[in-house]
Short mmCIF file of C-alpha atoms and ligand atoms in Angstrom, two decimals:
data_model
loop_
_atom_site.label_atom_id
_atom_site.label_comp_id
_atom_site.label_asym_id
_atom_site.label_seq_id
_atom_site.Cartn_x
_atom_site.Cartn_y
_atom_site.Cartn_z
CA MET A 1086 -20.82 67.15 -13.52
CA GLN A 1087 -23.74 68.18 -11.38
CA CYS A 1088 -26.41 65.53 -11.46
CA ILE A 1089 -29.30 63.94 -9.68
CA LEU A 1090 -29.20 60.40 -8.44
CA MET A 1091 -32.53 58.99 -9.59
CA ASN A 1092 -34.41 55.87 -8.57
CA LYS A 1093 -36.62 55.40 -11.63
CA ASN A 1094 -38.60 58.70 -11.60
CA ILE A 1095 -37.80 59.74 -8.04
CA GLU A 1096 -35.06 62.24 -7.27
CA VAL A 1097 -32.86 60.95 -4.46
CA LEU A 1098 -29.90 63.34 -4.15
CA THR A 1099 -28.34 66.23 -6.04
CA ILE A 1100 -24.63 65.57 -6.30
CA GLU A 1101 -21.36 66.45 -7.98
CA TYR A 1102 -19.94 63.55 -9.97
CA ASP A 1103 -16.31 63.60 -11.03
CA THR A 1104 -16.26 61.62 -14.27
CA ALA A 1105 -12.47 61.26 -14.28
CA THR A 1106 -12.44 59.31 -11.01
CA SER A 1107 -16.10 58.22 -10.76
CA VAL A 1108 -16.28 59.76 -7.29
CA PHE A 1109 -19.07 61.88 -5.84
CA THR A 1110 -17.24 64.92 -4.56
CA ARG A 1111 -20.18 66.84 -3.07
CA ILE A 1112 -23.76 66.23 -2.04
CA TYR A 1113 -25.79 69.40 -2.61
CA GLU A 1114 -29.24 68.35 -1.57
CA VAL A 1115 -31.00 65.35 -0.09
CA LYS A 1116 -34.36 64.95 -1.80
CA ASN A 1117 -35.80 61.50 -1.05
CA ILE A 1118 -33.37 59.59 1.07
CA ASN A 1119 -35.71 56.60 1.45
CA TYR A 1120 -35.25 55.88 -2.22
CA ALA A 1121 -31.47 55.72 -1.97
CA PRO A 1122 -29.71 52.38 -2.59
CA TYR A 1123 -30.44 50.12 0.37
CA ILE A 1124 -26.82 49.75 1.42
CA LEU A 1125 -26.63 53.48 2.17
CA ASN A 1126 -29.43 53.39 4.77
CA SER A 1127 -27.10 52.62 7.63
CA PHE A 1128 -24.71 55.46 6.72
CA TYR A 1129 -27.27 58.24 6.63
CA ILE A 1130 -27.08 60.94 9.29
CA GLU A 1131 -29.08 64.12 8.84
CA ASP A 1132 -26.32 66.52 9.85
CA ASP A 1133 -23.69 67.56 7.41
CA ILE A 1134 -23.88 64.63 5.09
CA ASN A 1135 -20.72 65.56 3.21
CA ASP A 1136 -18.55 64.95 6.25
CA THR A 1137 -19.93 61.51 7.00
CA PRO A 1138 -19.10 58.09 5.52
CA PHE A 1139 -22.32 58.44 3.52
CA ARG A 1140 -20.65 60.27 0.64
CA THR A 1141 -17.68 57.90 0.38
CA ASN A 1142 -19.98 54.90 0.56
CA LEU A 1143 -22.15 56.43 -2.13
CA SER A 1144 -19.06 56.55 -4.37
CA GLU A 1145 -18.16 52.98 -3.40
CA TRP A 1146 -21.67 51.82 -4.23
CA PHE A 1147 -21.57 53.52 -7.62
CA LYS A 1148 -18.14 52.17 -8.49
CA GLY A 1149 -19.36 48.75 -7.38
CA ARG A 1150 -21.96 48.89 -10.16
CA GLY A 1151 -19.17 48.57 -12.69
CA ILE A 1152 -17.54 45.43 -14.00
CA PRO A 1153 -15.40 44.11 -11.13
CA SER A 1154 -11.61 43.97 -11.25
CA TRP A 1155 -11.77 40.18 -10.82
CA ARG A 1156 -13.84 39.63 -14.00
CA ASP A 1157 -12.35 36.72 -15.95
CA LYS A 1158 -10.17 38.06 -18.81
CA LEU A 1159 -10.87 41.69 -17.87
CA ASP A 1160 -7.69 42.88 -19.61
CA LEU A 1161 -8.88 41.52 -22.94
CA LEU A 1162 -12.32 43.02 -22.48
CA LEU A 1163 -10.93 46.48 -21.66
CA HIS A 1164 -8.65 46.32 -24.67
CA ARG A 1165 -11.53 45.43 -26.94
CA LEU A 1166 -13.73 48.17 -25.50
CA ASN A 1167 -10.82 50.58 -25.89
CA ILE A 1168 -10.89 51.80 -22.28
CA THR A 1169 -8.46 51.49 -19.40
CA ALA A 1170 -10.77 50.83 -16.43
CA PRO A 1171 -14.34 49.53 -16.00
CA TYR A 1172 -15.49 52.70 -14.23
CA GLU A 1173 -15.02 54.62 -17.48
CA LEU A 1174 -18.17 52.87 -18.64
CA LEU A 1175 -20.28 53.96 -15.71
CA ASP A 1176 -21.56 57.29 -16.99
CA LYS A 1177 -21.80 56.23 -20.64
CA ALA A 1178 -25.37 55.06 -20.19
CA PHE A 1179 -26.38 57.07 -17.11
CA GLY A 1180 -25.22 54.20 -14.88
CA LEU A 1181 -28.39 52.28 -15.74
CA SER A 1182 -28.62 48.56 -15.07
CA LEU A 1183 -31.02 45.68 -15.63
CA SER A 1184 -30.88 44.68 -11.95
CA ASP A 1185 -32.26 47.93 -10.50
CA GLN A 1186 -33.57 51.39 -11.49
CA TYR A 1187 -30.85 53.83 -10.35
CA TRP A 1188 -29.37 56.32 -12.78
CA LEU A 1189 -27.62 59.69 -12.94
CA LYS A 1190 -29.50 62.54 -14.52
CA PRO A 1191 -27.39 65.59 -15.47
CA VAL A 1192 -28.83 68.73 -13.84
CA GLY A 1193 -30.64 70.86 -16.40
CA SER A 1194 -31.34 68.00 -18.79
CA ASN A 1195 -34.86 66.91 -19.56
CA ILE A 1196 -34.05 63.24 -20.10
CA SER A 1197 -36.74 60.96 -18.79
CA TYR A 1198 -36.43 57.44 -17.40
CA ASP A 1199 -38.96 56.22 -19.96
CA ASP A 1200 -36.71 57.31 -22.82
CA ILE A 1201 -33.51 55.69 -21.58
CA ASN A 1202 -34.19 52.64 -19.40
CA PHE A 1203 -32.98 49.33 -20.84
CA PHE A 1204 -36.14 47.44 -19.98
CA ASP A 1205 -38.15 49.29 -22.66
CA ASN A 1206 -35.44 50.68 -24.89
CA ASP A 1207 -33.39 48.34 -27.02
CA PHE A 1208 -29.60 48.46 -26.90
CA ASP A 1209 -26.84 47.55 -29.29
CA TYR A 1210 -25.34 44.46 -27.67
CA ALA A 1211 -23.61 42.65 -30.56
CA GLU A 1212 -20.14 44.18 -30.22
CA PHE A 1213 -20.05 43.95 -26.44
CA MET A 1214 -21.16 40.32 -26.58
CA GLU A 1215 -18.35 39.56 -28.97
CA ALA A 1216 -15.80 41.51 -26.92
CA SER A 1217 -16.86 39.73 -23.77
CA LEU A 1218 -17.46 36.16 -24.87
CA SER A 1219 -15.42 35.58 -27.98
CA THR A 1220 -11.86 34.24 -27.80
CA ASN A 1221 -10.89 36.44 -30.69
CA SER A 1222 -12.51 39.78 -31.23
CA LYS A 1223 -11.75 43.16 -32.71
CA ILE A 1224 -11.86 46.51 -30.99
CA ILE A 1225 -15.39 47.84 -30.92
CA THR A 1226 -16.24 50.41 -33.54
CA LYS A 1227 -19.58 51.89 -32.52
CA GLU A 1228 -20.08 54.34 -29.66
CA SER A 1229 -23.55 52.84 -29.17
CA SER A 1230 -21.90 49.55 -28.12
CA LEU A 1231 -20.89 51.29 -24.89
CA LYS A 1232 -24.43 52.41 -24.14
CA THR A 1233 -25.74 49.14 -22.77
CA PRO A 1234 -26.54 47.51 -19.42
CA ASN A 1235 -23.33 45.53 -19.89
CA ASN A 1236 -21.52 48.47 -18.28
CA THR A 1237 -23.09 47.57 -14.97
CA THR A 1238 -22.81 43.82 -14.48
CA ASP A 1239 -21.29 42.17 -11.43
CA GLY A 1240 -19.60 38.80 -11.10
CA MET A 1241 -16.51 36.95 -12.15
CA LEU A 1242 -17.74 35.26 -15.29
CA LYS A 1243 -17.61 36.71 -18.79
CA LYS A 1244 -21.14 37.75 -19.56
CA ALA A 1245 -23.39 39.84 -21.80
CA TRP A 1246 -26.97 41.06 -21.78
CA ILE A 1247 -28.72 40.43 -25.06
CA ILE A 1248 -32.25 40.90 -26.43
CA GLU A 1249 -34.25 38.17 -28.14
CA ASP A 1250 -37.88 38.70 -29.11
CA GLY A 1251 -38.04 41.62 -26.73
CA THR A 1252 -36.80 39.62 -23.72
CA ARG A 1253 -33.56 40.58 -21.97
CA TYR A 1254 -31.32 37.55 -21.38
CA LEU A 1255 -28.00 37.25 -19.58
CA LEU A 1256 -25.44 35.03 -21.31
CA LYS A 1257 -22.60 33.65 -19.16
CA GLY A 1258 -19.53 31.72 -20.22
CA GLY A 1259 -17.42 29.32 -18.16
CA TYR A 1260 -14.49 30.43 -15.98
CA LYS A 1261 -11.25 30.35 -17.99
CA ASN A 1262 -11.42 27.10 -19.97
CA GLU A 1263 -13.90 25.34 -17.73
CA VAL A 1264 -17.01 24.22 -19.60
CA LEU A 1265 -19.06 22.76 -16.76
CA GLN A 1266 -20.58 25.95 -15.30
CA PRO A 1267 -23.33 26.50 -17.90
CA PHE A 1268 -24.41 22.87 -17.45
CA ASN A 1269 -24.51 23.28 -13.68
CA GLU A 1270 -26.82 26.27 -14.12
CA VAL A 1271 -29.16 24.18 -16.25
CA LEU A 1272 -28.96 21.25 -13.82
CA ALA A 1273 -29.86 23.60 -10.95
CA SER A 1274 -32.89 24.84 -12.90
CA GLU A 1275 -34.00 21.26 -13.53
CA ILE A 1276 -33.66 20.33 -9.85
CA CYS A 1277 -35.50 23.49 -8.75
CA LYS A 1278 -38.27 22.86 -11.25
CA ARG A 1279 -38.75 19.31 -10.00
CA LEU A 1280 -38.68 20.29 -6.32
CA GLY A 1281 -40.85 23.37 -6.81
CA PHE A 1282 -38.18 25.93 -5.80
CA ASP A 1283 -38.54 29.45 -7.16
CA HIS A 1284 -35.60 29.88 -9.53
CA VAL A 1285 -34.20 31.64 -12.56
CA GLU A 1286 -34.56 29.35 -15.56
CA TYR A 1287 -31.21 28.73 -17.28
CA THR A 1288 -30.87 27.06 -20.66
CA ILE A 1289 -27.86 26.15 -22.80
CA ASP A 1290 -27.02 28.41 -25.69
CA ILE A 1291 -24.19 28.25 -28.19
CA TYR A 1292 -22.18 31.30 -29.06
CA LYS A 1293 -19.49 30.78 -31.71
CA ASP A 1294 -18.92 27.11 -30.81
CA MET A 1295 -18.83 28.00 -27.14
CA VAL A 1296 -21.39 26.71 -24.68
CA VAL A 1297 -22.89 29.47 -22.54
CA SER A 1298 -25.80 29.64 -20.13
CA LYS A 1299 -28.73 31.90 -20.85
CA CYS A 1300 -31.34 33.21 -18.41
CA PRO A 1301 -34.03 35.89 -18.57
CA CYS A 1302 -33.84 39.03 -16.47
CA PHE A 1303 -35.74 38.55 -13.20
CA ILE A 1304 -36.14 42.29 -12.58
CA THR A 1305 -38.81 44.53 -14.09
CA LYS A 1306 -39.15 48.30 -14.39
CA ASP A 1307 -40.91 48.30 -11.01
CA THR A 1308 -38.41 46.24 -9.04
CA GLU A 1309 -34.82 46.08 -7.90
CA PHE A 1310 -32.57 43.27 -6.71
CA ILE A 1311 -31.09 43.95 -3.27
CA THR A 1312 -28.29 41.58 -2.39
CA CYS A 1313 -27.92 39.97 1.00
CA TYR A 1314 -24.58 41.79 1.16
CA GLN A 1315 -26.47 45.10 1.18
CA ILE A 1316 -29.07 43.89 3.66
CA ARG A 1317 -26.58 42.51 6.16
CA ASN A 1318 -25.02 45.96 6.40
CA ASP A 1319 -27.57 47.01 8.99
CA MET A 1320 -27.68 43.65 10.73
CA LYS A 1321 -25.78 42.55 13.81
CA ARG A 1322 -22.91 40.20 12.92
CA TYR A 1323 -22.20 36.94 14.73
CA ASN A 1324 -19.92 34.99 12.37
CA ASN A 1325 -21.88 31.85 13.03
CA VAL A 1326 -25.25 30.34 12.20
CA GLU A 1327 -26.96 33.27 13.97
CA ASP A 1328 -26.24 35.40 10.88
CA TYR A 1329 -28.48 33.08 8.90
CA GLU A 1330 -31.20 33.31 11.56
CA GLU A 1331 -30.94 37.12 11.68
CA TYR A 1332 -31.32 37.28 7.92
CA ILE A 1333 -34.48 35.18 8.02
CA LYS A 1334 -35.80 37.37 10.83
CA LYS A 1335 -35.15 40.43 8.68
CA LEU A 1336 -37.03 38.90 5.73
CA GLU A 1337 -39.96 38.01 8.00
CA GLU A 1338 -40.03 41.51 9.52
CA ASN A 1339 -40.41 42.79 5.98
CA ASN A 1340 -43.38 40.48 5.45
CA ILE A 1341 -41.82 38.10 2.97
CA LYS A 1342 -44.03 35.02 2.91
CA ASN A 1343 -42.46 31.62 3.69
CA ALA A 1344 -39.07 33.31 3.97
CA ARG A 1345 -37.44 30.47 5.89
CA GLU A 1346 -38.63 27.84 3.46
CA LYS A 1347 -37.37 29.84 0.47
CA VAL A 1348 -33.92 30.38 1.95
CA GLU A 1349 -33.80 26.71 2.97
CA ASN A 1350 -34.57 25.75 -0.62
CA MET A 1351 -31.42 27.52 -1.76
CA TYR A 1352 -29.26 25.60 0.73
CA ILE A 1353 -30.94 22.32 -0.24
CA LEU A 1354 -30.05 22.97 -3.86
CA ASP A 1355 -26.50 23.92 -2.86
CA TYR A 1356 -26.22 20.63 -0.97
CA LEU A 1357 -27.41 18.59 -3.93
CA ILE A 1358 -25.00 20.13 -6.41
CA MET A 1359 -22.28 21.09 -3.90
CA ASN A 1360 -22.32 24.77 -4.82
CA GLU A 1361 -19.23 26.51 -3.44
CA ASP A 1362 -20.19 30.04 -4.43
CA ARG A 1363 -23.19 31.09 -2.31
CA HIS A 1364 -21.61 34.36 -1.24
CA LEU A 1365 -23.74 37.28 -0.15
CA ASN A 1366 -24.09 38.81 -3.61
CA ASN A 1367 -25.52 35.60 -5.01
CA PHE A 1368 -28.85 35.86 -3.23
CA GLY A 1369 -31.12 38.53 -1.83
CA VAL A 1370 -34.56 40.06 -2.19
CA ILE A 1371 -36.67 41.83 -4.75
CA ARG A 1372 -38.06 45.21 -3.69
CA ASP A 1373 -40.75 47.32 -5.31
CA VAL A 1374 -39.05 50.58 -6.33
CA ASN A 1375 -42.30 52.56 -6.18
CA THR A 1376 -43.59 51.50 -2.75
CA LEU A 1377 -40.24 50.27 -1.33
CA LYS A 1378 -42.05 47.13 -0.13
CA TRP A 1379 -40.06 43.90 -0.10
CA ILE A 1380 -41.84 41.66 -2.54
CA ASP A 1381 -40.08 38.35 -2.26
CA VAL A 1382 -36.85 36.47 -1.93
CA ALA A 1383 -35.06 36.67 -5.31
CA PRO A 1384 -35.39 33.48 -7.35
CA ILE A 1385 -32.37 31.18 -6.98
CA PHE A 1386 -29.62 32.12 -9.46
CA ASP A 1387 -25.86 31.71 -10.07
CA ASN A 1388 -25.31 28.03 -9.35
CA GLY A 1389 -22.44 27.42 -11.75
CA GLN A 1390 -19.58 26.79 -9.31
CA SER A 1391 -20.76 23.34 -8.38
CA LEU A 1392 -19.84 19.66 -8.68
CA ASN A 1393 -16.18 20.57 -8.35
CA ILE A 1394 -14.17 17.38 -8.47
CA GLU A 1395 -10.57 17.79 -7.35
CA TYR A 1396 -9.54 14.61 -9.11
CA TYR A 1397 -10.82 11.11 -9.62
CA ASP A 1398 -9.22 7.72 -9.92
CA GLU A 1399 -10.46 4.21 -10.61
CA ASP A 1400 -12.71 3.93 -7.57
CA GLU A 1401 -12.95 7.32 -5.87
CA VAL A 1402 -14.14 10.84 -6.60
CA HIS A 1403 -12.15 13.35 -4.51
CA ILE A 1404 -13.79 16.55 -3.38
CA SER A 1405 -12.06 19.25 -1.39
CA GLY A 1406 -14.42 22.21 -1.71
CA SER A 1407 -16.87 23.42 0.86
CA GLY A 1408 -20.03 25.48 0.92
CA ARG A 1409 -20.72 29.02 2.09
CA LEU A 1410 -22.98 30.05 4.95
CA PHE A 1411 -22.76 33.81 5.39
CA TYR A 1412 -19.26 34.56 6.73
CA GLU A 1413 -18.21 30.96 7.08
CA GLU A 1414 -16.91 28.26 4.78
CA LYS A 1415 -18.24 24.93 5.94
CA PRO A 1416 -18.64 21.35 4.76
CA PHE A 1417 -21.93 20.81 2.93
CA ASP A 1418 -22.90 18.20 5.55
CA GLU A 1419 -22.74 20.97 8.17
CA ILE A 1420 -24.60 23.64 6.20
CA ILE A 1421 -27.56 21.39 5.43
CA LYS A 1422 -28.23 21.22 9.19
CA VAL A 1423 -29.66 24.76 9.07
CA VAL A 1424 -32.64 23.37 7.17
CA LYS A 1425 -35.30 22.81 9.83
CA ASN A 1426 -37.80 21.01 7.68
CA LEU A 1427 -36.52 18.47 5.19
CA LYS A 1428 -39.63 16.31 5.35
CA ARG A 1429 -41.46 18.58 2.94
CA ILE A 1430 -39.04 17.58 0.13
CA ASP A 1431 -40.35 14.86 -2.17
CA ILE A 1432 -37.02 13.39 -3.21
CA SER A 1433 -38.69 10.95 -5.63
CA LYS A 1434 -39.16 14.00 -7.87
CA LEU A 1435 -35.43 13.70 -8.59
CA ASP A 1436 -35.75 10.16 -9.96
CA GLY A 1437 -34.07 10.12 -13.34
CA VAL A 1438 -32.38 13.52 -12.95
CA VAL A 1439 -28.90 11.94 -12.98
CA GLU A 1440 -29.67 10.20 -16.28
CA TRP A 1441 -31.08 13.48 -17.57
CA PHE A 1442 -27.82 15.27 -16.65
CA ASP A 1443 -25.76 12.48 -18.20
CA ASP A 1444 -27.70 12.90 -21.47
CA LEU A 1445 -27.30 16.68 -21.36
CA LEU A 1446 -23.53 16.50 -20.92
CA HIS A 1447 -23.23 13.93 -23.71
CA LYS A 1448 -25.40 15.97 -26.05
CA TYR A 1449 -22.86 18.83 -26.06
CA GLN A 1450 -19.74 16.68 -25.86
CA TYR A 1451 -18.91 17.50 -29.47
CA LEU A 1452 -18.34 21.10 -28.35
CA THR A 1453 -17.09 20.70 -24.79
CA LYS A 1454 -14.79 17.71 -25.42
CA MET A 1455 -15.65 16.58 -21.90
CA SER A 1456 -14.47 12.98 -21.48
CA ASP A 1457 -16.90 10.10 -20.88
CA ASN A 1458 -14.97 9.39 -17.73
CA ARG A 1459 -15.50 12.89 -16.33
CA ILE A 1460 -19.19 12.85 -17.21
CA ASN A 1461 -19.47 9.52 -15.44
CA ARG A 1462 -17.80 10.89 -12.29
CA LEU A 1463 -19.96 14.01 -12.25
CA CYS A 1464 -23.03 11.79 -12.39
CA ILE A 1465 -21.70 9.55 -9.61
CA LEU A 1466 -21.20 12.64 -7.46
CA LEU A 1467 -24.68 14.02 -8.15
CA ASN A 1468 -26.20 10.61 -7.45
CA ARG A 1469 -24.28 10.41 -4.19
CA GLN A 1470 -25.62 13.75 -2.99
CA ILE A 1471 -29.20 12.80 -3.88
CA ASP A 1472 -28.80 9.54 -1.93
CA LYS A 1473 -27.37 11.42 1.04
CA LEU A 1474 -30.26 13.87 1.02
CA ARG A 1475 -32.73 10.97 0.82
CA GLU A 1476 -31.14 9.48 3.95
CA LEU A 1477 -31.29 12.81 5.78
CA ILE A 1478 -34.98 13.17 4.93
CA LEU A 1479 -35.65 9.65 6.25
CA LYS A 1480 -33.75 10.42 9.46
CA ASN A 1481 -35.79 13.61 9.89
CA SER A 1482 -39.16 11.92 9.58
N1 ADP B 41 -31.40 37.01 -14.50
C1 ADP B 41 -30.96 38.12 -13.91
N2 ADP B 41 -31.74 39.23 -13.84
C2 ADP B 41 -31.28 40.36 -13.24
N3 ADP B 41 -30.07 40.47 -12.67
C3 ADP B 41 -29.26 39.39 -12.71
C4 ADP B 41 -29.66 38.17 -13.32
N4 ADP B 41 -28.65 37.27 -13.21
C5 ADP B 41 -27.66 37.92 -12.58
N5 ADP B 41 -28.01 39.18 -12.26
C6 ADP B 41 -27.18 40.20 -11.60
O1 ADP B 41 -25.89 40.11 -12.15
C7 ADP B 41 -24.92 39.74 -11.15
C8 ADP B 41 -23.93 38.77 -11.76
O2 ADP B 41 -24.58 37.59 -12.20
P1 ADP B 41 -24.09 36.17 -11.69
O3 ADP B 41 -24.99 35.15 -12.30
O4 ADP B 41 -24.02 36.15 -10.19
O5 ADP B 41 -22.65 36.08 -12.35
P2 ADP B 41 -21.29 35.42 -11.84
O6 ADP B 41 -21.49 33.95 -12.03
O7 ADP B 41 -20.25 36.00 -12.69
O8 ADP B 41 -21.15 35.76 -10.38
C9 ADP B 41 -25.76 39.14 -10.02
O9 ADP B 41 -25.12 39.28 -8.78
C10 ADP B 41 -27.03 39.95 -10.10
O10 ADP B 41 -26.87 41.19 -9.47
MG1 MG B 42 -22.50 35.76 -8.87
#
């Protein structure tokens, strides 16, 4: 299929797309290369573009928009959607997403972005939501159920975009039978709110007796989310703390205000809740798709893989996990050292947050069946991290 890669209303490339393999087999014309997905910047060479890594990386990028092979219970989802691989979904809704504005426009068609984008146009999410989140679901029956932004979501957790009162929300379940993740998301929001960190607001929602987290879309029709993974592609790599410094430099070069402070905030949160999942697709920046200006660091999101207790006994809580700092896995006590200014944190704002979390976990115990003992240990752990941060702040002042 000959088509045009679009970024909202701007034509980026004219290309041949092979629907059977979801590969771009030929690039016919480069129209506005600046509007191409950010990750492709470093692959672009003006000479014969077809013989460079640009074309293969374009295919990789597009395939990467699909549901990943490591999605929890992917086999069940594919069965329920009646397809054999996630990439089959990619061209069902022009490859549109709710995290950016790229899409494929068939050559010769007069489809307009306004008519098809999922920010303005409602989509039929009920069947996909059931196929994705329910333990028991039938095979979908409506073709319209495959024309949704759910075709282009990343991440390991079962999830679904839904619409409520015109707002687009992402629902996320727990990994396998774990029930803690949605609560960690809500805890992270509460901590961020109290400390004044820019964040995505997660709440608890119940879907068929299952606790899920729910957050609004942080992208608009005029913006796109660019992950740190994409940005680091044209950065020098050190495999040590210099990667972090380079990233901040890059944000500052692109005129993001208080970049260091905002990135520090994310690592402070990760320290408090011991988040093990801060890989490079779980943070990044928001860019204006019209002007290509970097607007801001993306609000903090995806904090579910936290407070992981290996096991606990009478008098100890055992932790084995570690945090992530770019290409390294490190103890949380090491990562927090990248934060230059801890004095600005008013830790008293977290007074009562442990009790608040305790209440929250108890409130949904009738659904989660989480034991009193486990709730108690989770609260001990959270309390311990808050105390440790308080001590670090004192030492720093
Ligand atoms: N609120 C949101 N608005 C827009 N895009 C989002 C939002 N939340 C997540 N995303 C996008 O979806 C991807 C997967 O979501 P994430 O919360 O990271 O799920 P997982 O826990 O499975 O990794 C993110 O990497 C991001 O690109
Ligand atoms: Mg994620």
